[in-house]
Short mmCIF file of C-alpha atoms in Angstrom, two decimals:
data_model
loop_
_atom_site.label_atom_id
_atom_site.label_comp_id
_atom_site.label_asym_id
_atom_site.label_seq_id
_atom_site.Cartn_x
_atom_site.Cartn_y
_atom_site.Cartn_z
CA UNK A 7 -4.18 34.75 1.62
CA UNK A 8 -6.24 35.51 -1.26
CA UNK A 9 -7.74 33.20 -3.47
CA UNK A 10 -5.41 31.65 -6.15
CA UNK A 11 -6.66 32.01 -9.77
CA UNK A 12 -5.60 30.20 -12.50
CA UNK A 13 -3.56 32.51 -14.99
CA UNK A 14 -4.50 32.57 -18.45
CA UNK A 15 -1.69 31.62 -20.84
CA UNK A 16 -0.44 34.30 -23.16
CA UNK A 17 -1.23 32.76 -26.50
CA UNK A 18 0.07 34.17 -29.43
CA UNK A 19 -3.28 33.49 -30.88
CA UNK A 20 -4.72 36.01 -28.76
CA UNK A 21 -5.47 40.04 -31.10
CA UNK A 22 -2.31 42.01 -29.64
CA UNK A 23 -4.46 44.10 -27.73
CA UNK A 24 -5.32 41.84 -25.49
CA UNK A 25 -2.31 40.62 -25.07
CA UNK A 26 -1.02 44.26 -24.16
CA UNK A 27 -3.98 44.41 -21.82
CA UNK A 28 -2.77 40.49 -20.08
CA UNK A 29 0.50 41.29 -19.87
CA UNK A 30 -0.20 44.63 -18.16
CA UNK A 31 -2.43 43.34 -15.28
CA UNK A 32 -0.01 40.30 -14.84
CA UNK A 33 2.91 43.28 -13.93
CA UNK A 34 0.16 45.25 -12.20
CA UNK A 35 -0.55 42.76 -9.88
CA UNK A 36 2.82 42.62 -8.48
CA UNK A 37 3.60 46.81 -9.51
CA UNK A 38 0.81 47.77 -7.48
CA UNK A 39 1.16 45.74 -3.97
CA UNK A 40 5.17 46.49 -4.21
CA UNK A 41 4.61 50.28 -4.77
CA UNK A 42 2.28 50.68 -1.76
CA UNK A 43 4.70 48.49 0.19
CA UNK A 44 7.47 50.80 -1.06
CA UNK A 45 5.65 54.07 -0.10
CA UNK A 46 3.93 52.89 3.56
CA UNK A 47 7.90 51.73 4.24
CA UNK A 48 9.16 55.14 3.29
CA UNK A 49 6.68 56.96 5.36
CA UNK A 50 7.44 54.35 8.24
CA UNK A 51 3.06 53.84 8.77
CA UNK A 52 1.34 51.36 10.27
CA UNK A 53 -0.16 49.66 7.15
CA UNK A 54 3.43 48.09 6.00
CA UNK A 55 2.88 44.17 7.24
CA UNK A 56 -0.49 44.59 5.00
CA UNK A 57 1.24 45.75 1.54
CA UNK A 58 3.40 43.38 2.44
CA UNK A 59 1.28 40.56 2.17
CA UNK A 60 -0.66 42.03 -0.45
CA UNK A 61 2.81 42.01 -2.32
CA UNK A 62 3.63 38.41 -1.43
CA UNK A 63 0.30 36.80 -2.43
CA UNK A 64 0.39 38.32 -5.25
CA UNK A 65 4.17 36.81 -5.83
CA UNK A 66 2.56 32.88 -4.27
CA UNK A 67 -0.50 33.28 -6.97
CA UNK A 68 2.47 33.24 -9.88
CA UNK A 69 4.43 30.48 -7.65
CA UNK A 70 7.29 32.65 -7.20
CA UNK A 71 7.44 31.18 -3.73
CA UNK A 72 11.36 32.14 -3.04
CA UNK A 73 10.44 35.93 -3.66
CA UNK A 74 7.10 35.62 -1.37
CA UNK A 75 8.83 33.86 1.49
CA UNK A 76 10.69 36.82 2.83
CA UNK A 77 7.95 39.44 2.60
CA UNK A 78 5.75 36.59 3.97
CA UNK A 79 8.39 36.58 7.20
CA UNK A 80 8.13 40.41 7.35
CA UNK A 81 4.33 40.70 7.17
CA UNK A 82 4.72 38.10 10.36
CA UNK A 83 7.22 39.85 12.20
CA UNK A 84 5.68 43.44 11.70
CA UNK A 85 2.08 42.27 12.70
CA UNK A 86 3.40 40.21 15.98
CA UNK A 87 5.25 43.28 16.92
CA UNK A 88 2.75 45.88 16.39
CA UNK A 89 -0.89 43.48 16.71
CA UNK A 90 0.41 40.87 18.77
CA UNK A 91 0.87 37.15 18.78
CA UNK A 92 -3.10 36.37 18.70
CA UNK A 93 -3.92 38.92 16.82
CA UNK A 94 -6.09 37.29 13.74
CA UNK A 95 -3.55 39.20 10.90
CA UNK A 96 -0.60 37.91 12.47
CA UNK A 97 -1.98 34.34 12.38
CA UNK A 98 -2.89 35.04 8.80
CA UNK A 99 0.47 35.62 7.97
CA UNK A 100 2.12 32.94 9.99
CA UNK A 101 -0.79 30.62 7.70
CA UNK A 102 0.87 32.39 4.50
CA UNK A 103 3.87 31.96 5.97
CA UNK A 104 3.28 27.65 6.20
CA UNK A 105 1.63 27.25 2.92
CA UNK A 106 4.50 28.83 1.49
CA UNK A 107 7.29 26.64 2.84
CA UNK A 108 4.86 23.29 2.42
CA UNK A 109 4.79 24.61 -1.30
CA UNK A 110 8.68 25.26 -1.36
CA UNK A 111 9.03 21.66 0.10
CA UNK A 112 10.50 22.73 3.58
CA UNK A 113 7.70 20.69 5.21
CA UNK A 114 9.43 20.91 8.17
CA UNK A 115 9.80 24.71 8.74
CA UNK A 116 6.05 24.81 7.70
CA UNK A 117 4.94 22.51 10.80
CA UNK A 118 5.70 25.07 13.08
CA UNK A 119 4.37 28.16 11.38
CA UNK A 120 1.12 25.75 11.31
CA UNK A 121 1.29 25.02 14.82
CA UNK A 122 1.53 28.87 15.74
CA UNK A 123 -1.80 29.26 13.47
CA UNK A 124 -3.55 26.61 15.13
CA UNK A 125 -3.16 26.86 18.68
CA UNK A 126 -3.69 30.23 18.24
CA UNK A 127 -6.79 30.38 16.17
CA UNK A 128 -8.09 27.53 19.04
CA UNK A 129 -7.82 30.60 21.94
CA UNK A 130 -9.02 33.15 19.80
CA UNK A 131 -11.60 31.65 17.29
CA UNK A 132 -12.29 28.63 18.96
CA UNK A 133 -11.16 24.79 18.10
CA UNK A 134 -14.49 24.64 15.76
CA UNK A 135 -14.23 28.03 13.51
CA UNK A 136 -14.02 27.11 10.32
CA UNK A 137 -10.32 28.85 9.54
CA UNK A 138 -8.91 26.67 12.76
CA UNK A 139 -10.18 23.59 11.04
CA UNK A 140 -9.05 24.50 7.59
CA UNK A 141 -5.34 25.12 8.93
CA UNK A 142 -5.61 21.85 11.21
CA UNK A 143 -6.10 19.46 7.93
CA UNK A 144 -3.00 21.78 6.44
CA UNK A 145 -1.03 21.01 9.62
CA UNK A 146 -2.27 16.70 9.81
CA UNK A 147 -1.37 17.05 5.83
CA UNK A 148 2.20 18.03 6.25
CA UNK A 149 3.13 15.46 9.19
CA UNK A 150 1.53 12.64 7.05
CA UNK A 151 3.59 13.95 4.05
CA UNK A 152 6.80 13.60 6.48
CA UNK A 153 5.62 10.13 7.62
CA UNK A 154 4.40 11.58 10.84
CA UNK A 155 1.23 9.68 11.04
CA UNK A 156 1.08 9.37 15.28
CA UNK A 157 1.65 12.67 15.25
CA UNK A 158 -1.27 13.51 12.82
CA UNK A 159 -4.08 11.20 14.11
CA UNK A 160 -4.86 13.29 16.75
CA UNK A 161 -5.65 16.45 14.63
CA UNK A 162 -7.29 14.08 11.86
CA UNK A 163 -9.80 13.38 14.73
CA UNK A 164 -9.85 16.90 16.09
CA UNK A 165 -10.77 17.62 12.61
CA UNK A 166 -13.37 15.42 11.83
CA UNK A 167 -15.49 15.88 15.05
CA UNK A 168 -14.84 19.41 14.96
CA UNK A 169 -16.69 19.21 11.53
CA UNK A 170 -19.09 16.74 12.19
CA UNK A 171 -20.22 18.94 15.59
CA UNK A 172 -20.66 22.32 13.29
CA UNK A 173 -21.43 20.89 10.22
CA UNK A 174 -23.03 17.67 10.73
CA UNK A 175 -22.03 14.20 9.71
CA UNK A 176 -23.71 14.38 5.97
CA UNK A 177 -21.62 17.57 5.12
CA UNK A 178 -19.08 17.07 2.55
CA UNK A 179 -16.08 18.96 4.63
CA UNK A 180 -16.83 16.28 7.10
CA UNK A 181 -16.88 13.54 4.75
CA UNK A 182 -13.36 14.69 3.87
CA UNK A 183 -12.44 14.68 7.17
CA UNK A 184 -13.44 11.40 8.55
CA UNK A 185 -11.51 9.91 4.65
CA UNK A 186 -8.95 11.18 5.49
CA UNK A 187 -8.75 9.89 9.12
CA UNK A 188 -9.64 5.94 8.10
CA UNK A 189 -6.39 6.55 5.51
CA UNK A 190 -4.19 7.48 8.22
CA UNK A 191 -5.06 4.30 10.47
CA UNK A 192 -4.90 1.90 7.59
CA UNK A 193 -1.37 3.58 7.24
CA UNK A 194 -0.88 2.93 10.91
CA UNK A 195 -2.09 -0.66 10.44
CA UNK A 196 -4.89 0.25 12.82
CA UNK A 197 -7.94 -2.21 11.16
CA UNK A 198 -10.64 -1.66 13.37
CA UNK A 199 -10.58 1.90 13.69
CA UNK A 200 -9.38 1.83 9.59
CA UNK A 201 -13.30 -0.51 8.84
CA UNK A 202 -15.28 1.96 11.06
CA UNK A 203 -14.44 5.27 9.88
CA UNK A 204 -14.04 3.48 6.36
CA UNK A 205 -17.51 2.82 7.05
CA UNK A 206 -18.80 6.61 8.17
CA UNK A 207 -16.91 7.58 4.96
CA UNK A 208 -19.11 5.21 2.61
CA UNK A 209 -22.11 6.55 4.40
CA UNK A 210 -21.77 10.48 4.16
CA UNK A 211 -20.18 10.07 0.66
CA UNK A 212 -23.21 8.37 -0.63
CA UNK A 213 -25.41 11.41 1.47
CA UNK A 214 -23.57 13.91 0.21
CA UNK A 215 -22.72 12.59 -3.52
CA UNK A 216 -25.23 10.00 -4.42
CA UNK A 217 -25.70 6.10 -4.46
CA UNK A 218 -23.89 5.85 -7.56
CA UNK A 219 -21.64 8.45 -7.59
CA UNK A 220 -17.90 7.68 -8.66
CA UNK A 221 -16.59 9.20 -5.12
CA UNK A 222 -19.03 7.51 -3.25
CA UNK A 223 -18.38 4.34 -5.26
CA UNK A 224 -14.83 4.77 -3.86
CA UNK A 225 -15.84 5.21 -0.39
CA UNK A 226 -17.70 1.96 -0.25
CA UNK A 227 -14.61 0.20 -2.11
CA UNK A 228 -12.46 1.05 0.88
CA UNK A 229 -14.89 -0.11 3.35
CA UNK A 230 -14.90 -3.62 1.74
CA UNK A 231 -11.06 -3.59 1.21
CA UNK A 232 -11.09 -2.60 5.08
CA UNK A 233 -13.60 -5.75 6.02
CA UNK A 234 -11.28 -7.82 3.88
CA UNK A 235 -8.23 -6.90 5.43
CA UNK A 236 -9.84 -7.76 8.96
CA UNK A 237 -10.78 -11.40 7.12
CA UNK A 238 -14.68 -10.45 7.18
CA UNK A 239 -15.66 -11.52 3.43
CA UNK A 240 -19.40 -12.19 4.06
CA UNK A 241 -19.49 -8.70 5.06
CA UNK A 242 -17.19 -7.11 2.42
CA UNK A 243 -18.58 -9.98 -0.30
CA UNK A 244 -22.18 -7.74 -0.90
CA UNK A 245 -19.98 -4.34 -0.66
CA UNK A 246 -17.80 -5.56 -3.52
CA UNK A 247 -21.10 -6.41 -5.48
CA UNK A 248 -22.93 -3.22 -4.62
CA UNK A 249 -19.50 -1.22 -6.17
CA UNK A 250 -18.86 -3.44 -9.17
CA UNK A 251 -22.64 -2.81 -10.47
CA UNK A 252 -22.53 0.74 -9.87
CA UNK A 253 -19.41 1.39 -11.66
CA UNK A 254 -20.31 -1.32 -14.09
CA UNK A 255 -23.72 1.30 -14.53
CA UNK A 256 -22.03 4.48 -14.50
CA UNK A 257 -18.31 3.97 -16.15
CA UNK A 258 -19.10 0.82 -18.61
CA UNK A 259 -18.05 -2.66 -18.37
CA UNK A 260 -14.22 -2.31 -19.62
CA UNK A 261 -13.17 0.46 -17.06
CA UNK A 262 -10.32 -0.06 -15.45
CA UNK A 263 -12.33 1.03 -11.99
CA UNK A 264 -14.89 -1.59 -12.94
CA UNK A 265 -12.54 -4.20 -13.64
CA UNK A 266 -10.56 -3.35 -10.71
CA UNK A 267 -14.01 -4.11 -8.19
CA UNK A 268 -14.61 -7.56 -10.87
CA UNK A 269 -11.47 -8.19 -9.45
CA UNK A 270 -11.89 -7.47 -5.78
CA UNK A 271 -14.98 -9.92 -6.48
CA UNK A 272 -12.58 -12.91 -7.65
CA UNK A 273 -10.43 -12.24 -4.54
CA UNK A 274 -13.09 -12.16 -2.34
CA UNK A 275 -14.78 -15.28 -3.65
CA UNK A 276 -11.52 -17.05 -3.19
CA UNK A 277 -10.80 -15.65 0.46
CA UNK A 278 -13.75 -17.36 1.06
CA UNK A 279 -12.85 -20.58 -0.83
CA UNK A 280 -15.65 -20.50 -2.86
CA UNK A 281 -13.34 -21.05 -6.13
CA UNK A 282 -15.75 -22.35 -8.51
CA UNK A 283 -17.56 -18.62 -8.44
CA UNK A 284 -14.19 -16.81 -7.92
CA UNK A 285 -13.35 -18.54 -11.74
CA UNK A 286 -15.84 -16.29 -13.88
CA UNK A 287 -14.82 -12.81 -12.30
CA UNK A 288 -11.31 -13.49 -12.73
CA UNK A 289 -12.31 -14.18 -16.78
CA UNK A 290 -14.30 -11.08 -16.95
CA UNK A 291 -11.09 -9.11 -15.15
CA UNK A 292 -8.22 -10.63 -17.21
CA UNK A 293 -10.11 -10.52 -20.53
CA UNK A 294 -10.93 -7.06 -19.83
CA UNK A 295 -7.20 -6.11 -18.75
CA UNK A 296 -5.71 -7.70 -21.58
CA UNK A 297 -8.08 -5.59 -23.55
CA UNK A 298 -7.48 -2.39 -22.00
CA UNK A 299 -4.27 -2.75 -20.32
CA UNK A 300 -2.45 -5.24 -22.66
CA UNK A 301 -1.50 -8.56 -21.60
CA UNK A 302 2.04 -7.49 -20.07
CA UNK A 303 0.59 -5.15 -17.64
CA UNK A 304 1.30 -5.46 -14.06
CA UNK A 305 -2.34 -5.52 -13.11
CA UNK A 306 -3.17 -7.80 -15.91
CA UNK A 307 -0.53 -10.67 -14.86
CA UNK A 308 -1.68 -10.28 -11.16
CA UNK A 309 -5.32 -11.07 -12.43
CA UNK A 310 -4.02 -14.13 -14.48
CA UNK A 311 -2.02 -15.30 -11.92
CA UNK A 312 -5.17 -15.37 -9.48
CA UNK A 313 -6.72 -16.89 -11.76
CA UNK A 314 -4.19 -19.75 -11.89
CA UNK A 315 -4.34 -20.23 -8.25
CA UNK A 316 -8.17 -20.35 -8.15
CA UNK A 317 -7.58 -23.19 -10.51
CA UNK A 318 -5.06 -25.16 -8.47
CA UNK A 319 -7.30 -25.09 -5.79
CA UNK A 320 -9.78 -26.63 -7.89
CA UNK A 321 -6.63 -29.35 -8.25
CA UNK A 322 -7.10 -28.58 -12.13
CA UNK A 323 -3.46 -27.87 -12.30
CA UNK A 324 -3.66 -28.53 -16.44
CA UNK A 325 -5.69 -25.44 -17.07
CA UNK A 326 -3.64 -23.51 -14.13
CA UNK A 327 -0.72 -24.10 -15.70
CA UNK A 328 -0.53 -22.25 -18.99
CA UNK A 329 -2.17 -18.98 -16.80
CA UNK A 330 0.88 -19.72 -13.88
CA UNK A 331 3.63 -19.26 -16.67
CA UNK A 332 1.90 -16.73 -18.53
CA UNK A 333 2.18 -14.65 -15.52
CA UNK A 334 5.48 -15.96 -14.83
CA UNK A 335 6.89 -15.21 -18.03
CA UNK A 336 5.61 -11.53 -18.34
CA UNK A 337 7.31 -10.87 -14.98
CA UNK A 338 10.43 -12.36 -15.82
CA UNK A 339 10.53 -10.20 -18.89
CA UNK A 340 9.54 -6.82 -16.88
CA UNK A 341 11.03 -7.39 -13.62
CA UNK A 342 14.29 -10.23 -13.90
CA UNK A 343 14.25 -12.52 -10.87
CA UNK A 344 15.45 -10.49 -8.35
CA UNK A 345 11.61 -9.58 -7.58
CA UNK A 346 8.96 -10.76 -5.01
CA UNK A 347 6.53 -11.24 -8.11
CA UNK A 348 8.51 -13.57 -10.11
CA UNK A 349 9.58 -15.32 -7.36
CA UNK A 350 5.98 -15.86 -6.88
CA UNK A 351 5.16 -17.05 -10.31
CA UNK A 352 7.81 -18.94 -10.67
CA UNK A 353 6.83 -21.01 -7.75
CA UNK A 354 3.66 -22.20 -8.98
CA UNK A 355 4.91 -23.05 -11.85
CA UNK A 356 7.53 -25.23 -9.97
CA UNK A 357 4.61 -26.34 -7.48
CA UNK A 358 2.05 -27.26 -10.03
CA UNK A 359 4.58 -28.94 -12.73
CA UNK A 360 5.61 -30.88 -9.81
CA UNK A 361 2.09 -31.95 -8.68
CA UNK A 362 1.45 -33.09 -12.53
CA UNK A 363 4.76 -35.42 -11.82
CA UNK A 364 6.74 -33.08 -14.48
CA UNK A 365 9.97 -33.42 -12.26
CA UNK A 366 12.08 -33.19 -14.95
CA UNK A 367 11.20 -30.18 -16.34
CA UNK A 368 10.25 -28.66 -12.78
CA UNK A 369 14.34 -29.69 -11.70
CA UNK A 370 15.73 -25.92 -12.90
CA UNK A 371 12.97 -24.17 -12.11
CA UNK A 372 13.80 -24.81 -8.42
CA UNK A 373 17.35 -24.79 -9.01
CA UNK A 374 16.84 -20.92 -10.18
CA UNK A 375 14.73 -20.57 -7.48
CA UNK A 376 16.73 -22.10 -4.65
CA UNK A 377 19.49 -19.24 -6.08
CA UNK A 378 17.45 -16.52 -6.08
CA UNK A 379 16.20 -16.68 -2.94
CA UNK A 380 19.10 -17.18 -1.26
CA UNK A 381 20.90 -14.01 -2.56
CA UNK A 382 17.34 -12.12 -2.91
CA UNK A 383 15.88 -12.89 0.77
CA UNK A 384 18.71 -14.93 2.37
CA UNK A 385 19.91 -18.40 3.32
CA UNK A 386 17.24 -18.94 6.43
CA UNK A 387 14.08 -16.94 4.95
CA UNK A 388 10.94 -19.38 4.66
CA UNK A 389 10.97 -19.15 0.86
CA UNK A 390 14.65 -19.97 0.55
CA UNK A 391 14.20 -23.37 2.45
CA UNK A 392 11.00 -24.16 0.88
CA UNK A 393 12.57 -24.05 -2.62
CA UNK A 394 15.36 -25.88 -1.55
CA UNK A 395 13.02 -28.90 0.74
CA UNK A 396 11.41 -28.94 -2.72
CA UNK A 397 14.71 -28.89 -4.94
CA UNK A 398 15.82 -31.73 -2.50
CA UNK A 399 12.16 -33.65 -3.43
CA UNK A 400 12.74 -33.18 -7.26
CA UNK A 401 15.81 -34.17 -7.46
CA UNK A 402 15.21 -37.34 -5.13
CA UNK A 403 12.31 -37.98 -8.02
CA UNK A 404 14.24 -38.11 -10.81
CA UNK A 405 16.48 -40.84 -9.28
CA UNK A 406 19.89 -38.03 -8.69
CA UNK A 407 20.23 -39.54 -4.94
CA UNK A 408 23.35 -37.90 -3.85
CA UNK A 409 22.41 -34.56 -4.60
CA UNK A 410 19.15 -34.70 -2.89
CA UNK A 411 20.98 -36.31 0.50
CA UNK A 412 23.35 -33.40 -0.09
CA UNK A 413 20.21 -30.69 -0.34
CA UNK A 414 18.32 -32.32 2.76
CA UNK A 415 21.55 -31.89 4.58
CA UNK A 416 21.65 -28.37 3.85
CA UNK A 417 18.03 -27.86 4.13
CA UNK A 418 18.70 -29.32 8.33
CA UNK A 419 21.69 -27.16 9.04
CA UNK A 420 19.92 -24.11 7.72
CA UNK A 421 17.08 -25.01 9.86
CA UNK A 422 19.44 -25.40 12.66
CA UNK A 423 20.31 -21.97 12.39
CA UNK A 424 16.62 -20.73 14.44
CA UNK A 425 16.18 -22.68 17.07
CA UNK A 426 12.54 -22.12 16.60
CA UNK A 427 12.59 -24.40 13.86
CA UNK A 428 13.97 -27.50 15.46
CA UNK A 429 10.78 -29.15 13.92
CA UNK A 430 11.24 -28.63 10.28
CA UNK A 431 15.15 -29.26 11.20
CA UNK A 432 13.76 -32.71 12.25
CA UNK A 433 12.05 -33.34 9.23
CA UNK A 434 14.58 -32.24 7.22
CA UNK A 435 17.33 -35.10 8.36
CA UNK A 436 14.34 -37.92 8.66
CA UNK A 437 14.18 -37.16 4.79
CA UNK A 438 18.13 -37.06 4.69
CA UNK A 439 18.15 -40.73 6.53
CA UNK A 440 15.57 -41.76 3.93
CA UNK A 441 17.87 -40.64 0.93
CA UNK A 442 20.78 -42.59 2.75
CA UNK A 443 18.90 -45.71 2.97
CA UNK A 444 18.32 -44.67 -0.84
CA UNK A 445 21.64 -44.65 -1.49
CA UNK A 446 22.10 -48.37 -0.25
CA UNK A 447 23.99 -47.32 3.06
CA UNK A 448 21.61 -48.89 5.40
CA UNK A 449 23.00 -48.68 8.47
CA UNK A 450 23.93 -45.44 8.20
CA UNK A 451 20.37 -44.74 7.76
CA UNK A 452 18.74 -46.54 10.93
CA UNK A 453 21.46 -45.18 13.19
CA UNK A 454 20.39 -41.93 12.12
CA UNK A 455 16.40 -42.81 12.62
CA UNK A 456 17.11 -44.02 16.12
CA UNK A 457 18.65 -40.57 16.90
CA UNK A 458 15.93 -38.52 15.26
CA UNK A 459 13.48 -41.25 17.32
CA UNK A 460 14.99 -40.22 20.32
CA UNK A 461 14.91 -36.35 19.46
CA UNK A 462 11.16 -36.89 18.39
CA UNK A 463 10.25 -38.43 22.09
CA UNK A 464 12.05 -35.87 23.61
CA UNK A 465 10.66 -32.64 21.47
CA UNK A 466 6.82 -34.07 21.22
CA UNK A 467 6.82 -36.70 23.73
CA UNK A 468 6.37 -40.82 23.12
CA UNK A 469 2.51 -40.65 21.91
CA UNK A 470 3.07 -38.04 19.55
CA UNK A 471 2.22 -38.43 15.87
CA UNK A 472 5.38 -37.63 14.37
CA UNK A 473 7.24 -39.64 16.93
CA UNK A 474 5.24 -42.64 16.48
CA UNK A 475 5.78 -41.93 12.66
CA UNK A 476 9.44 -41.72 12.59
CA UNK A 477 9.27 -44.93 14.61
CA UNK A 478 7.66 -46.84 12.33
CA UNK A 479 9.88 -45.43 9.75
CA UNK A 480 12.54 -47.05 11.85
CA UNK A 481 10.84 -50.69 11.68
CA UNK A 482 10.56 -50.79 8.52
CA UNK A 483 13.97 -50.29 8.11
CA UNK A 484 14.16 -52.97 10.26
CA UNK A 485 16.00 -51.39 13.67
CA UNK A 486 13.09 -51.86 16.04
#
């Protein structure tokens, strides 16, 4: 296919002899491949598949794809007839032929025409020729496009060691290669392959590109993000360090690419519960967000909110709870409550009101919450019977009894529901059997602790610290 070049735009501006002269070498470059086409078809010659796909690019270079494709098919057909299969021309049409449909969006039709180009470019060129690599990363392109990752792993390797073996590991098509590989296993959830070509990446990028050069900047990003993800902060700590000064250097302080590594920092720093020096990269990332991004923006309310929790760690739940409803609110407004995120700020806000002894004012917070959660991720999901332990707690707290022995009742059947959580089922009725005795109905309550101590022996065994807990719950309600 020949090389695409960018068409220049007919301005109005232009003196009206050049636009004559544009206008006429736009038509001319379809006029001229369709009138050869026409005249090798009427004397019936040989050349025909070749002003065919002379014709056809020169359709594909003014993305008139649907008028290509057919002359694309006949170029194919003509040259596998009369050159054969293997013949180089026929697999450059059956190339033409897939970056057609890929551009057309029938990504599916175009995985076989690349297959065809490949395997046969492998027997004829060999697998490390530089026009069987270039339609291999077509062909792993398309299946990852379709979601086809397994499928497209193997060529992403074939790819990178076929350029790494001809080109050596420093070259940029290689560098390309062995990116786009670590993508495709963090896709695939594959971490340890994902940190070590991550790795190569970061190395060849910074070869090829320079120390502090924004691509190789990116390269080293990903490596850190891939160390992170595999819980090795020590290691991804001085990568995150290493990025945020060389972006800090090259793009200015208030970037969003710099912020963005200030606030891999904070994350880091806090992975590694080092909170007090997580605290002033979070205030150089949400001061610079608010700035630059405005103080509603996603990115800006997930800094503040990390900020909040570095804070509550800390236990300095007065100064992380403005920043926990600031986020809170903002995703409320943007997003309702039927969203992960303000499900998410809404709980610390419930959490931390309710570790300052706010009960009160925490009360509807988990009511919402215990609602939400139920419809949003469903009656037995983790979040929807930790709201609802905690609703149970509040309520319990600000002396509305029945309700609470109502809500721990609930909180034990829905527990009953997964047998694997016959613990937290237990604890749920021990705090029901506390609310009874409460309530002022006594005996209700130590017949109900000498079941649950019977249940405890049984589950953990007599030695156990929760059984030997829940029977000294059951002296001091005096039923020893």
């Amino acid at each position: 296919m020949n090389t695409i070049r960018p068409q220049p735009a007919l301005s109005t501006a232009w003196p009206t002899a050049a636009r004559r002269w544009a206008v006429r070498r736009r038509r001319n470059s379809i006029s001229a491949p369709r009138r050869k086409a026409s005249a090798w078809s009427t004397a019936k010659s040989r050349p025909l598949p070749c002003a065919l796909n002379d014709w056809a690019d020169a359709l594909y270079e003014l993305d008139r794809y649907e008028e290509a494709l057919p002359l694309y098919r006949e170029a194919y057909e003509g040259r596998r007839e009369v050159l054969g299969e293997k013949d180089e021309k026929t697999l450059i049409s059956a190339n033409d032929l897939a970056y057609c449909l890929r551009n057309m969006d029938r990504r599916e039709e175009a995985l076989e025409y690349y297959r065809i180009t490949v395997e046969g470019r492998r027997e004829t060129l060999g697998a490390t020729h530089s026009s069987t690599l270039w339609s291999l990363k077509a062909w792993a392109g398309v299946l990852q496009k379709l979601d086809r990752r397994e499928e497209a792993l193997p060529l992403l390797r074939e790819l990178y060691e076929g350029y790494r073996d001809t080109l050596g590991e420093h070259h940029e098509n290689t560098a390309d290669a062995v990116n786009d590989l670590a993508y495709c296993c963090k896709a695939l959830g594959r971490k340890e392959e994902t940190e070590r070509y991550f790795r190569i990446t970061a190395e060849s990028f910074r070869a090829v590109y320079g120390e502090k050069a924004p691509t190789a900047l990116w390269a080293k990003s990903d490596w850190a993000d891939a160390l992170y993800a595999l819980d090795r902060y020590e290691e991804a700590l001085p990568l995150y360090h290493e990025v945020y000064e060389g972006r800090r250097e090259v793009l200015g302080e208030k970037h969003e690419k710099t912020l963005i590594s200030a606030n891999d920092l904070a994350y880091c720093y806090k992975a590694l519960r080092r909170y007090e020096e997580s605290l002033p990269w979070f205030t150089v990332v949400v001061e610079g967000r608010r700035e630059i991004l405005g103080a509603k923006h996603p990115s800006t309310l997930w800094s503040i909110n990390g900020n909040g929790d570095a804070l509550y760690r800390l236990q300095r739940y007065e100064e992380a709870l403005p920043l926990y409803r600031e986020a809170f609110e903002g995703r409320l407004a943007r997003n309702g409550w039927d969203n992960a995120q303000t499900v998410t700020s809404a709980t610390n806000v419930a959490l931390t009101l309710k570790k300052l002894g706010e009960y009160a004012e925490a009360l509807p917070l988990y009511r919402q919450l215990f609602d939400t959660c139920s419809s949003f991720y469903g009656r037995t999901n983790y979040r929807t019977t930790d709201a609802l332990d905690d609703l149970a707690f509040v309520l319990a707290r600000v002396g509305q009894k029945e309700e609470a022995l109502e809500k721990y009742r609930l909180l034990a059947e829905l527990y009953g529901e997964d047998p694997q959580q016959r613990g937290n089922q237990l604890y749920a009725r021990r705090n029901a059997a506390i609310s009874l005795w409460n309530l002022g109905c006594k005996d209700e309550a130590r017949e109900d602790c000498r079941q649950l101590l019977a249940e405890h022996t049984a589950l953990y065994g007599a030695d156990h610290e929760k059984t030997m807990s829940m029977a000294d719950l059951l002296r001091r309600m005096g039923g020893a």
